[in-house]
Coordinates of N, CA, C and O in Angstrom, one line a residue:
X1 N -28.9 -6.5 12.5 CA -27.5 -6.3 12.1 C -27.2 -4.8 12.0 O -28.0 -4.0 11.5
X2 N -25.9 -4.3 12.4 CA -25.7 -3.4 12.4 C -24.7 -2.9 11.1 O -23.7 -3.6 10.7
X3 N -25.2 -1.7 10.7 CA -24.3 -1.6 9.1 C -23.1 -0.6 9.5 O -23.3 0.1 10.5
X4 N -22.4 -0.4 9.2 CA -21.3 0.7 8.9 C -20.6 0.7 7.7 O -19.9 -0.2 7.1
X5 N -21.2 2.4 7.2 CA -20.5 2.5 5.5 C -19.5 3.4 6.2 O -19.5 4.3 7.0
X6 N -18.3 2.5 4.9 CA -17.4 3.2 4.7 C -16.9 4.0 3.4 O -16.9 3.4 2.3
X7 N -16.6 5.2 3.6 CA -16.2 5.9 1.7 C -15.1 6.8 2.1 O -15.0 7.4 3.1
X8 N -14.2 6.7 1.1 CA -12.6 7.1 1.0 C -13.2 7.9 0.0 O -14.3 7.8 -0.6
X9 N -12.1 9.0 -0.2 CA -12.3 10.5 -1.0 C -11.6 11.2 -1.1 O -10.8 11.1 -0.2
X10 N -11.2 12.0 -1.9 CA -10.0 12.7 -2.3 C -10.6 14.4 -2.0 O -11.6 14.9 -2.6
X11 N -9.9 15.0 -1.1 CA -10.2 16.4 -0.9 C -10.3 17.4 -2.4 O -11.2 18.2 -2.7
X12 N -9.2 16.9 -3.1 CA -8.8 17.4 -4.6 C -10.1 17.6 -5.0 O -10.7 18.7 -5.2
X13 N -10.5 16.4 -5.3 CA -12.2 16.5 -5.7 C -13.4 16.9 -5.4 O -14.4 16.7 -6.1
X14 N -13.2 17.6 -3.8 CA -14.7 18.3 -3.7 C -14.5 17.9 -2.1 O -13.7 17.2 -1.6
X15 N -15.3 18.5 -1.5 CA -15.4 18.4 0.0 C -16.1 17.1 0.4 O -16.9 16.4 -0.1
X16 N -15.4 17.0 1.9 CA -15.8 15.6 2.3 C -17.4 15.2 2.8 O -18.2 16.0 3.3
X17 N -17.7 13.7 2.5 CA -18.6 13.4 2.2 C -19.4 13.3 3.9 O -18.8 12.9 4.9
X18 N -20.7 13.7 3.8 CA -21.3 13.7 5.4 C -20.7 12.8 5.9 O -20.1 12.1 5.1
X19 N -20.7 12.6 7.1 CA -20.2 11.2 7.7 C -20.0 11.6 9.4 O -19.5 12.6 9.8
X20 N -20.5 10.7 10.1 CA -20.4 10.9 11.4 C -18.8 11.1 12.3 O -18.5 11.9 13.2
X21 N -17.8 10.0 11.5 CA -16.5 10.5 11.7 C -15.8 10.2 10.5 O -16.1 9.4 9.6
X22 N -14.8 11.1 10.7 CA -13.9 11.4 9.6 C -12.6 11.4 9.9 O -12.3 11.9 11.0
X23 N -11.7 11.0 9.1 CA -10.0 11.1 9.4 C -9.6 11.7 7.9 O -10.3 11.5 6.8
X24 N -8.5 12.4 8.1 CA -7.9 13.2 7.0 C -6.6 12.8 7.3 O -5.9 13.2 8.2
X25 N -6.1 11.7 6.0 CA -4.6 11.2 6.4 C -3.6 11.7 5.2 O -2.6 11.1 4.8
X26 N -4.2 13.1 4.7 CA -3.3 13.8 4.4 C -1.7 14.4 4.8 O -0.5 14.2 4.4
X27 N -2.1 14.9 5.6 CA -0.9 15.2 6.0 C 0.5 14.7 6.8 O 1.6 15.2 6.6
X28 N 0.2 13.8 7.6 CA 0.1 12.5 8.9 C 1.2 11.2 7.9 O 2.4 11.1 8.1
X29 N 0.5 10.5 6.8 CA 1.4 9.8 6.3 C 1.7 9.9 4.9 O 1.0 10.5 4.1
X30 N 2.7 9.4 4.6 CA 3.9 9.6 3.1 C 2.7 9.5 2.3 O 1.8 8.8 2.8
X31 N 2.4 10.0 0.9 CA 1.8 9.6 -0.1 C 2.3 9.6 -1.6 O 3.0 10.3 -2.3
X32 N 1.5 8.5 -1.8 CA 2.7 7.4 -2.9 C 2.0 8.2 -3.9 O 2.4 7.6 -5.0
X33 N 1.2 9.4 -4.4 CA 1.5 10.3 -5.6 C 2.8 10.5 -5.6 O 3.2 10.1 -6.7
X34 N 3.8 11.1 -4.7 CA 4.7 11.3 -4.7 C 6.0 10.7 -5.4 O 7.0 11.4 -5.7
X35 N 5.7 9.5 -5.7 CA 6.3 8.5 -6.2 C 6.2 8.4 -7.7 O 5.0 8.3 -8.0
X36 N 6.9 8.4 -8.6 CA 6.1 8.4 -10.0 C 5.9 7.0 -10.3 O 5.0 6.7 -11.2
X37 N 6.5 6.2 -9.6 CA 6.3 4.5 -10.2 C 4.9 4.0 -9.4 O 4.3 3.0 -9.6
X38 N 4.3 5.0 -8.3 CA 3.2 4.6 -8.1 C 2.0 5.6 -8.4 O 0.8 5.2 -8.1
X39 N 2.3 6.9 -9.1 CA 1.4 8.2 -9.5 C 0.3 7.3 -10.0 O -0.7 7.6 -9.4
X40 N 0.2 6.6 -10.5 CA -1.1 6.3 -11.9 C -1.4 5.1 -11.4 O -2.4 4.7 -11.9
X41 N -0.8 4.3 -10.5 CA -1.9 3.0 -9.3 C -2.5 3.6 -8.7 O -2.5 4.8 -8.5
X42 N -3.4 2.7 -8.1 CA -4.2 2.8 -7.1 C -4.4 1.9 -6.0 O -3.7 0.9 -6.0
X43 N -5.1 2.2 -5.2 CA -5.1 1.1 -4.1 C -5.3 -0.3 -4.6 O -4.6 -1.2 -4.1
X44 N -6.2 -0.4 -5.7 CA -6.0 -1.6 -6.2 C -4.8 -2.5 -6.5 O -4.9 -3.7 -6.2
X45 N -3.6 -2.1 -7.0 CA -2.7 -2.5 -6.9 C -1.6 -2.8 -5.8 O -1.4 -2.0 -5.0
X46 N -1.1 -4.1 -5.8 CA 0.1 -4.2 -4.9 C 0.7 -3.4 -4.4 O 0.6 -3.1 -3.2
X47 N 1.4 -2.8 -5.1 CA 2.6 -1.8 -4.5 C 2.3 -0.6 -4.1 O 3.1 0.0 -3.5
X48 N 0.8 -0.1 -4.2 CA 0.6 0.8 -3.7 C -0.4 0.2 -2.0 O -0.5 0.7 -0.8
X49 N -0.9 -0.7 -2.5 CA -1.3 -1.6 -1.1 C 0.1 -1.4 0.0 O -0.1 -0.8 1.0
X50 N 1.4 -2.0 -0.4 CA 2.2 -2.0 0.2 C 3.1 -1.2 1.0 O 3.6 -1.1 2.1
X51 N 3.0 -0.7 0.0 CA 3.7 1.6 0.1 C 3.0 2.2 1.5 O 3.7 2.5 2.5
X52 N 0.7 2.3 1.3 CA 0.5 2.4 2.4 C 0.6 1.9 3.8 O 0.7 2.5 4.9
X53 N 0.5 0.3 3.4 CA 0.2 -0.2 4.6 C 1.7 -0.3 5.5 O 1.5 -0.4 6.7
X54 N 3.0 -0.2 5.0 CA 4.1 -0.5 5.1 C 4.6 1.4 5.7 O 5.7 1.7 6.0
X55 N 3.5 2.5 5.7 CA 3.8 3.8 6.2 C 3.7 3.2 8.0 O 3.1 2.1 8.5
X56 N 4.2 4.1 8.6 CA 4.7 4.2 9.8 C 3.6 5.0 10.4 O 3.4 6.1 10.1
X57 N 2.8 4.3 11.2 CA 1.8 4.7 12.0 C 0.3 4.2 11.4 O -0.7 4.1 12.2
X58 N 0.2 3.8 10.0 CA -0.7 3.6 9.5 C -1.5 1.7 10.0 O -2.7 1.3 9.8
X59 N -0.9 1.4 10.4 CA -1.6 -0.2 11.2 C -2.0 0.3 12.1 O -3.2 0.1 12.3
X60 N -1.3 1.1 13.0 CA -1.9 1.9 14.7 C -3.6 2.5 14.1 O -4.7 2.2 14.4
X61 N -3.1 3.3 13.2 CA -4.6 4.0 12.6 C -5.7 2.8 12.4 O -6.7 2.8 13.1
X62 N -5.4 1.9 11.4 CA -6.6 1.1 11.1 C -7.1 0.6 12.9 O -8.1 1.0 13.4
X63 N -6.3 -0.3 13.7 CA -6.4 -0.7 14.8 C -7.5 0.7 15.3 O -8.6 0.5 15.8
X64 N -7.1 1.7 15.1 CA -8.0 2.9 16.3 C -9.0 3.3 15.8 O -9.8 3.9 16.5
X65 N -9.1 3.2 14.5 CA -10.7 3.2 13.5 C -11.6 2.3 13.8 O -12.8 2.4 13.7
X66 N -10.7 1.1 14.1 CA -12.0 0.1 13.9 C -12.1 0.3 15.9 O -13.2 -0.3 16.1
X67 N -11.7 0.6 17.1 CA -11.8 1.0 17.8 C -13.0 1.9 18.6 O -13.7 1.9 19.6
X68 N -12.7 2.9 17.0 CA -13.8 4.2 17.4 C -15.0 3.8 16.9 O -16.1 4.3 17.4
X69 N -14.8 2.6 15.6 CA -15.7 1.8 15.2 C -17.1 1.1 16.7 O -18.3 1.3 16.9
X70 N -16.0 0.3 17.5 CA -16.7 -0.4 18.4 C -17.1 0.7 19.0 O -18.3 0.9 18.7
X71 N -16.5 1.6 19.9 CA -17.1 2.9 21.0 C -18.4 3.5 20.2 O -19.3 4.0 20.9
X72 N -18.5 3.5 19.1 CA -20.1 4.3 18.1 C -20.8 3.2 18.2 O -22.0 3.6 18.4
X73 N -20.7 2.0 18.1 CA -21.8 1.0 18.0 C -21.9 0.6 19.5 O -22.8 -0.1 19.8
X74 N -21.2 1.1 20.3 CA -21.7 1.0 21.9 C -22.7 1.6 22.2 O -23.6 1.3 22.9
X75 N -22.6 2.4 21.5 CA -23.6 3.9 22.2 C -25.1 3.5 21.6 O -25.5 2.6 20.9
X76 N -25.6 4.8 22.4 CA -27.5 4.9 22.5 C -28.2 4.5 21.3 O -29.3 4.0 21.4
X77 N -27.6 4.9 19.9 CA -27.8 4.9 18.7 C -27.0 4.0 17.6 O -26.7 4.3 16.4
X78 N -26.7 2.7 18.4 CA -26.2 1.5 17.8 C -27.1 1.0 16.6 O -26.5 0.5 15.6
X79 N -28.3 1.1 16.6 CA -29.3 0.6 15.8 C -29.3 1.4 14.3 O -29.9 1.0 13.3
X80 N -28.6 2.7 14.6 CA -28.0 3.7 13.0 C -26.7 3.0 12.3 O -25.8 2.4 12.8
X81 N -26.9 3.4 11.0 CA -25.7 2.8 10.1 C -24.5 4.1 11.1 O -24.9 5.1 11.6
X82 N -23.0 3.5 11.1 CA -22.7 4.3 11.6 C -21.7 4.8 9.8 O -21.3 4.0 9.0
X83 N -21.5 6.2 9.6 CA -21.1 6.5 8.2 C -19.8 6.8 9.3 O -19.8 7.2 10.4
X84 N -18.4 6.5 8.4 CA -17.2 6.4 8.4 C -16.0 7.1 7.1 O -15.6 6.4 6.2
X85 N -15.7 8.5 7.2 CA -14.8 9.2 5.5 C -13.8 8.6 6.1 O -13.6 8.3 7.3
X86 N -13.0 8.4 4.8 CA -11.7 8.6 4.9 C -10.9 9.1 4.1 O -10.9 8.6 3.0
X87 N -9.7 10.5 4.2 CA -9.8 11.5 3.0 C -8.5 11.5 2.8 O -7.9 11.4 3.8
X88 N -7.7 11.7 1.6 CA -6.5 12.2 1.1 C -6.2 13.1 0.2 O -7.2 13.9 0.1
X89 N -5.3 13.4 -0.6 CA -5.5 14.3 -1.4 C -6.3 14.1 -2.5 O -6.9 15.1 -3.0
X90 N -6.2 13.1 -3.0 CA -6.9 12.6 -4.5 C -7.6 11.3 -4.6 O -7.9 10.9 -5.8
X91 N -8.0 10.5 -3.5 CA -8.3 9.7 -3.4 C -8.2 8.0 -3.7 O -8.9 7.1 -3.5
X92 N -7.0 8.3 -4.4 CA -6.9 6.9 -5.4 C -5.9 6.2 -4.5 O -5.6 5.0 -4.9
X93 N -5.2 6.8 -3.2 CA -3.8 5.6 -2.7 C -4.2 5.5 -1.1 O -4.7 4.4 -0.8
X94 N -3.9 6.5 -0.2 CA -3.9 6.2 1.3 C -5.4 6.2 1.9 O -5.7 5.4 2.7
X95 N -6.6 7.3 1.2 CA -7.8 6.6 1.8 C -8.5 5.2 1.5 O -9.2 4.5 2.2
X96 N -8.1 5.0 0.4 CA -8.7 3.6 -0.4 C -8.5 2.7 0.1 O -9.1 1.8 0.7
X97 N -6.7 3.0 -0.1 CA -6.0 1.5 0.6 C -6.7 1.5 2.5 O -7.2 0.5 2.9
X98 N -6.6 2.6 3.2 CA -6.9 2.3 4.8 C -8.7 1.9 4.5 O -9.3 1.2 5.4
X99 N -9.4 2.3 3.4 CA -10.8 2.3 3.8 C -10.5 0.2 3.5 O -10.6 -0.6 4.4
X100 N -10.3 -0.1 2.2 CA -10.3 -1.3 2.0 C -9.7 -2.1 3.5 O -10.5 -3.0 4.0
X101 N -8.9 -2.0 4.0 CA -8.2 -2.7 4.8 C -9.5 -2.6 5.9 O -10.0 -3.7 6.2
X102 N -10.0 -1.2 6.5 CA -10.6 -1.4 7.3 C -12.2 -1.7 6.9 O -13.2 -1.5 7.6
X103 N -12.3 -2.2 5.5 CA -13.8 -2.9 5.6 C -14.0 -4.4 5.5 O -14.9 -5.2 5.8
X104 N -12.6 -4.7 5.1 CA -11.7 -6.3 6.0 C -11.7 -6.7 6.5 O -12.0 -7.9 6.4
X105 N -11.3 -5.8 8.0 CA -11.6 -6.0 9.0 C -12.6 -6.2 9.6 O -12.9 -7.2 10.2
X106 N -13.6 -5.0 9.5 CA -15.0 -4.6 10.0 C -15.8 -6.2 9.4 O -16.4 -6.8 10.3
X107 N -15.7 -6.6 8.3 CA -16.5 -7.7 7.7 C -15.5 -9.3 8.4 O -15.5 -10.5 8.1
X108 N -14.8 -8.6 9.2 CA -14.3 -10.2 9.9 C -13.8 -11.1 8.6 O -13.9 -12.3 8.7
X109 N -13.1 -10.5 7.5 CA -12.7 -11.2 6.2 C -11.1 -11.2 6.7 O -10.4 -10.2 6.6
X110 N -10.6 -12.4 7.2 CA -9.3 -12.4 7.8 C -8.1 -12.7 6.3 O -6.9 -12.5 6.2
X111 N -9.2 -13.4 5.4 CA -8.0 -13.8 4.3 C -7.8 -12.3 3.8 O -6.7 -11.8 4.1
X112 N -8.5 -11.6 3.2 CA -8.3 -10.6 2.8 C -7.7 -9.6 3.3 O -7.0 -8.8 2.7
X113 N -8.1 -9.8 4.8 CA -7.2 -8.4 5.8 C -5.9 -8.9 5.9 O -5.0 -8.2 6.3
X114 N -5.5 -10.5 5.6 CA -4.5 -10.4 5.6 C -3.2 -9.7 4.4 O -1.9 -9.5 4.5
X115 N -4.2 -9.5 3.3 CA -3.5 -8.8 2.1 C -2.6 -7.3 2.9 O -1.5 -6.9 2.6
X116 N -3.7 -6.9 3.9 CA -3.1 -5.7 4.7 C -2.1 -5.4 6.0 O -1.8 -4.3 6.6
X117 N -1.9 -6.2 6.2 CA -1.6 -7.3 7.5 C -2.0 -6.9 8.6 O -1.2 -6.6 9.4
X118 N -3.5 -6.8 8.8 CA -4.4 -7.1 10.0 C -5.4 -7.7 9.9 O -6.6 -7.3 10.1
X119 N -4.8 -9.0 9.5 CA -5.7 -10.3 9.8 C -6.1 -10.5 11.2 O -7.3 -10.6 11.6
X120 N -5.0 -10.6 12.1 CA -5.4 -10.4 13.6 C -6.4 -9.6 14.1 O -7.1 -10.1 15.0
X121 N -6.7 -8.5 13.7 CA -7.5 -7.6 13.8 C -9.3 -8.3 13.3 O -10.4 -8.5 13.9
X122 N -8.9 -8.7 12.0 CA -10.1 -8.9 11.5 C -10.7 -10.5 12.4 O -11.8 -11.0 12.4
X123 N -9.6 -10.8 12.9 CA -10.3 -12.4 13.2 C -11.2 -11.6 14.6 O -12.2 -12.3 14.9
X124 N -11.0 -10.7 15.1 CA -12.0 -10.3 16.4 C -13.4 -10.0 15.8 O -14.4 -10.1 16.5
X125 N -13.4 -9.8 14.8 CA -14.3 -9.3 14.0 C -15.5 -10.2 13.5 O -16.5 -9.8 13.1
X126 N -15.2 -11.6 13.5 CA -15.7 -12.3 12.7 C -16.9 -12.7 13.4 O -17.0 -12.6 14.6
X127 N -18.0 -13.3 12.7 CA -19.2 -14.0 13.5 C -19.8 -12.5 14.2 O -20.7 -12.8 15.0
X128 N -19.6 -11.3 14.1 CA -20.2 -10.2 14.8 C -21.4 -9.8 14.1 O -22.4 -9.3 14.7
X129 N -21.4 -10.0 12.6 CA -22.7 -10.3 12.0 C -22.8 -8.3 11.2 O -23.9 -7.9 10.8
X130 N -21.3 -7.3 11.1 CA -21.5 -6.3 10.7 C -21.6 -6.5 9.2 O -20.9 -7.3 8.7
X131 N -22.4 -5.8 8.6 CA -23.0 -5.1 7.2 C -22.0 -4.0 7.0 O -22.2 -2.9 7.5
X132 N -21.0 -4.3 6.1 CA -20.0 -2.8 5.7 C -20.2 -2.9 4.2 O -20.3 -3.9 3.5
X133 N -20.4 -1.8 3.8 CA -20.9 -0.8 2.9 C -19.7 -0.1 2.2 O -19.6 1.1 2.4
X134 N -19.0 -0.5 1.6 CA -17.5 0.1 1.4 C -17.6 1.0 -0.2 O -17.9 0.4 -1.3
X135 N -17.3 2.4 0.0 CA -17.0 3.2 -1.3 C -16.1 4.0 -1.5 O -15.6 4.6 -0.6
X136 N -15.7 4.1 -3.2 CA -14.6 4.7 -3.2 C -15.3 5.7 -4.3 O -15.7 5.5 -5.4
X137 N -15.2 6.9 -3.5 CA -15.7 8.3 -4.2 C -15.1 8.1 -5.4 O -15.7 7.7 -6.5
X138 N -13.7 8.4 -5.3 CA -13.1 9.1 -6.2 C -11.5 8.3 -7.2 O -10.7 8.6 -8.1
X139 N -12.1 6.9 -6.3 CA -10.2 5.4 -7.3 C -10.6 5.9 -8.3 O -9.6 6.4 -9.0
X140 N -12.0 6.0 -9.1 CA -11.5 5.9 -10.6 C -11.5 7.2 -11.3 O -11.6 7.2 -12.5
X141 N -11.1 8.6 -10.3 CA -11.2 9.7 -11.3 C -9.7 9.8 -11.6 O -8.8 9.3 -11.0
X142 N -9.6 10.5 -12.9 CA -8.4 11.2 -13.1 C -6.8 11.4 -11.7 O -7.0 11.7 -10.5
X143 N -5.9 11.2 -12.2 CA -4.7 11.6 -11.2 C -4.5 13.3 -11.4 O -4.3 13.8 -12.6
X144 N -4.5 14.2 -10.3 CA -4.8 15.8 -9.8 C -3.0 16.3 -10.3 O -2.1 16.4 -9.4
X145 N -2.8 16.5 -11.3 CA -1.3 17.4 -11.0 C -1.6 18.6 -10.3 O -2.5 19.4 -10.4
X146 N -0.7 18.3 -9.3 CA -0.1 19.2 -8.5 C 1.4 18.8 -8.1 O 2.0 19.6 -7.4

């Protein structure tokens, strides 16, 4: 079985964690700190589930993660965990929410991906027999004023 960990992380809190590939969706889509009715959620919650997944371009991303996903487990060195960041500013809304969605997916868990709505995604996924490893550096630190 082949494993792939995934860990979301907040730049705020310290530099990103080794990882063979990395996405920084900082800058790229809206972030619901921004929001005060969503500052102090986290991915865990609904509305910040929704906020993300409901950004513009952000389904295209998970779809091309779990993509770059398959093109790394093609290769010569399929038999390695493949490590996967995913970074925002503070870690608690847009890496969490995309890392959750895309370890969903990756684990072929279609009820759950559909919380994100790429269940479709996840049903390609299923019976492939991946080991995802999903972490969240930084959901439970402090919210960063800035």
């Amino acid at each position: 079985m082949t494993n792939v960990v995934i860990t979301s992380f907040g730049y705020l809190h310290g530099q990103e964690p080794a990882a063979r590939v990395c996405y920084d969706l900082r800058h790229q889509f809206r972030d619901p700190h921004l929001r005060p009715e969503l500052r102090y959620l986290t991915a865990r919650d609904a509305p910040v589930r929704e906020a993300v997944m409901g950004t513009g371009g952000v389904l295209a991303l998970v779809h091309a993660i779990a993509a770059t996903v398959d093109a790394y487990l093609a290769g010569p060195r399929q038999d390695e965990p493949l490590t996967v960041a995913l970074g925002c500013a503070g870690g608690r809304h847009r890496s969490a929410t995309v890392a959750d969605a895309l370890g969903a997916v990756l684990s072929g868990d279609a009820g759950t991906a559909a919380a994100y709505r790429v269940a479709d995604l996840a049903e390609r996924y299923e019976g492939r027999g991946l080991v995802v490893d999903l972490h969240h550096r930084d959901l439970a630190k402090d919210v960063v004023d800035r």
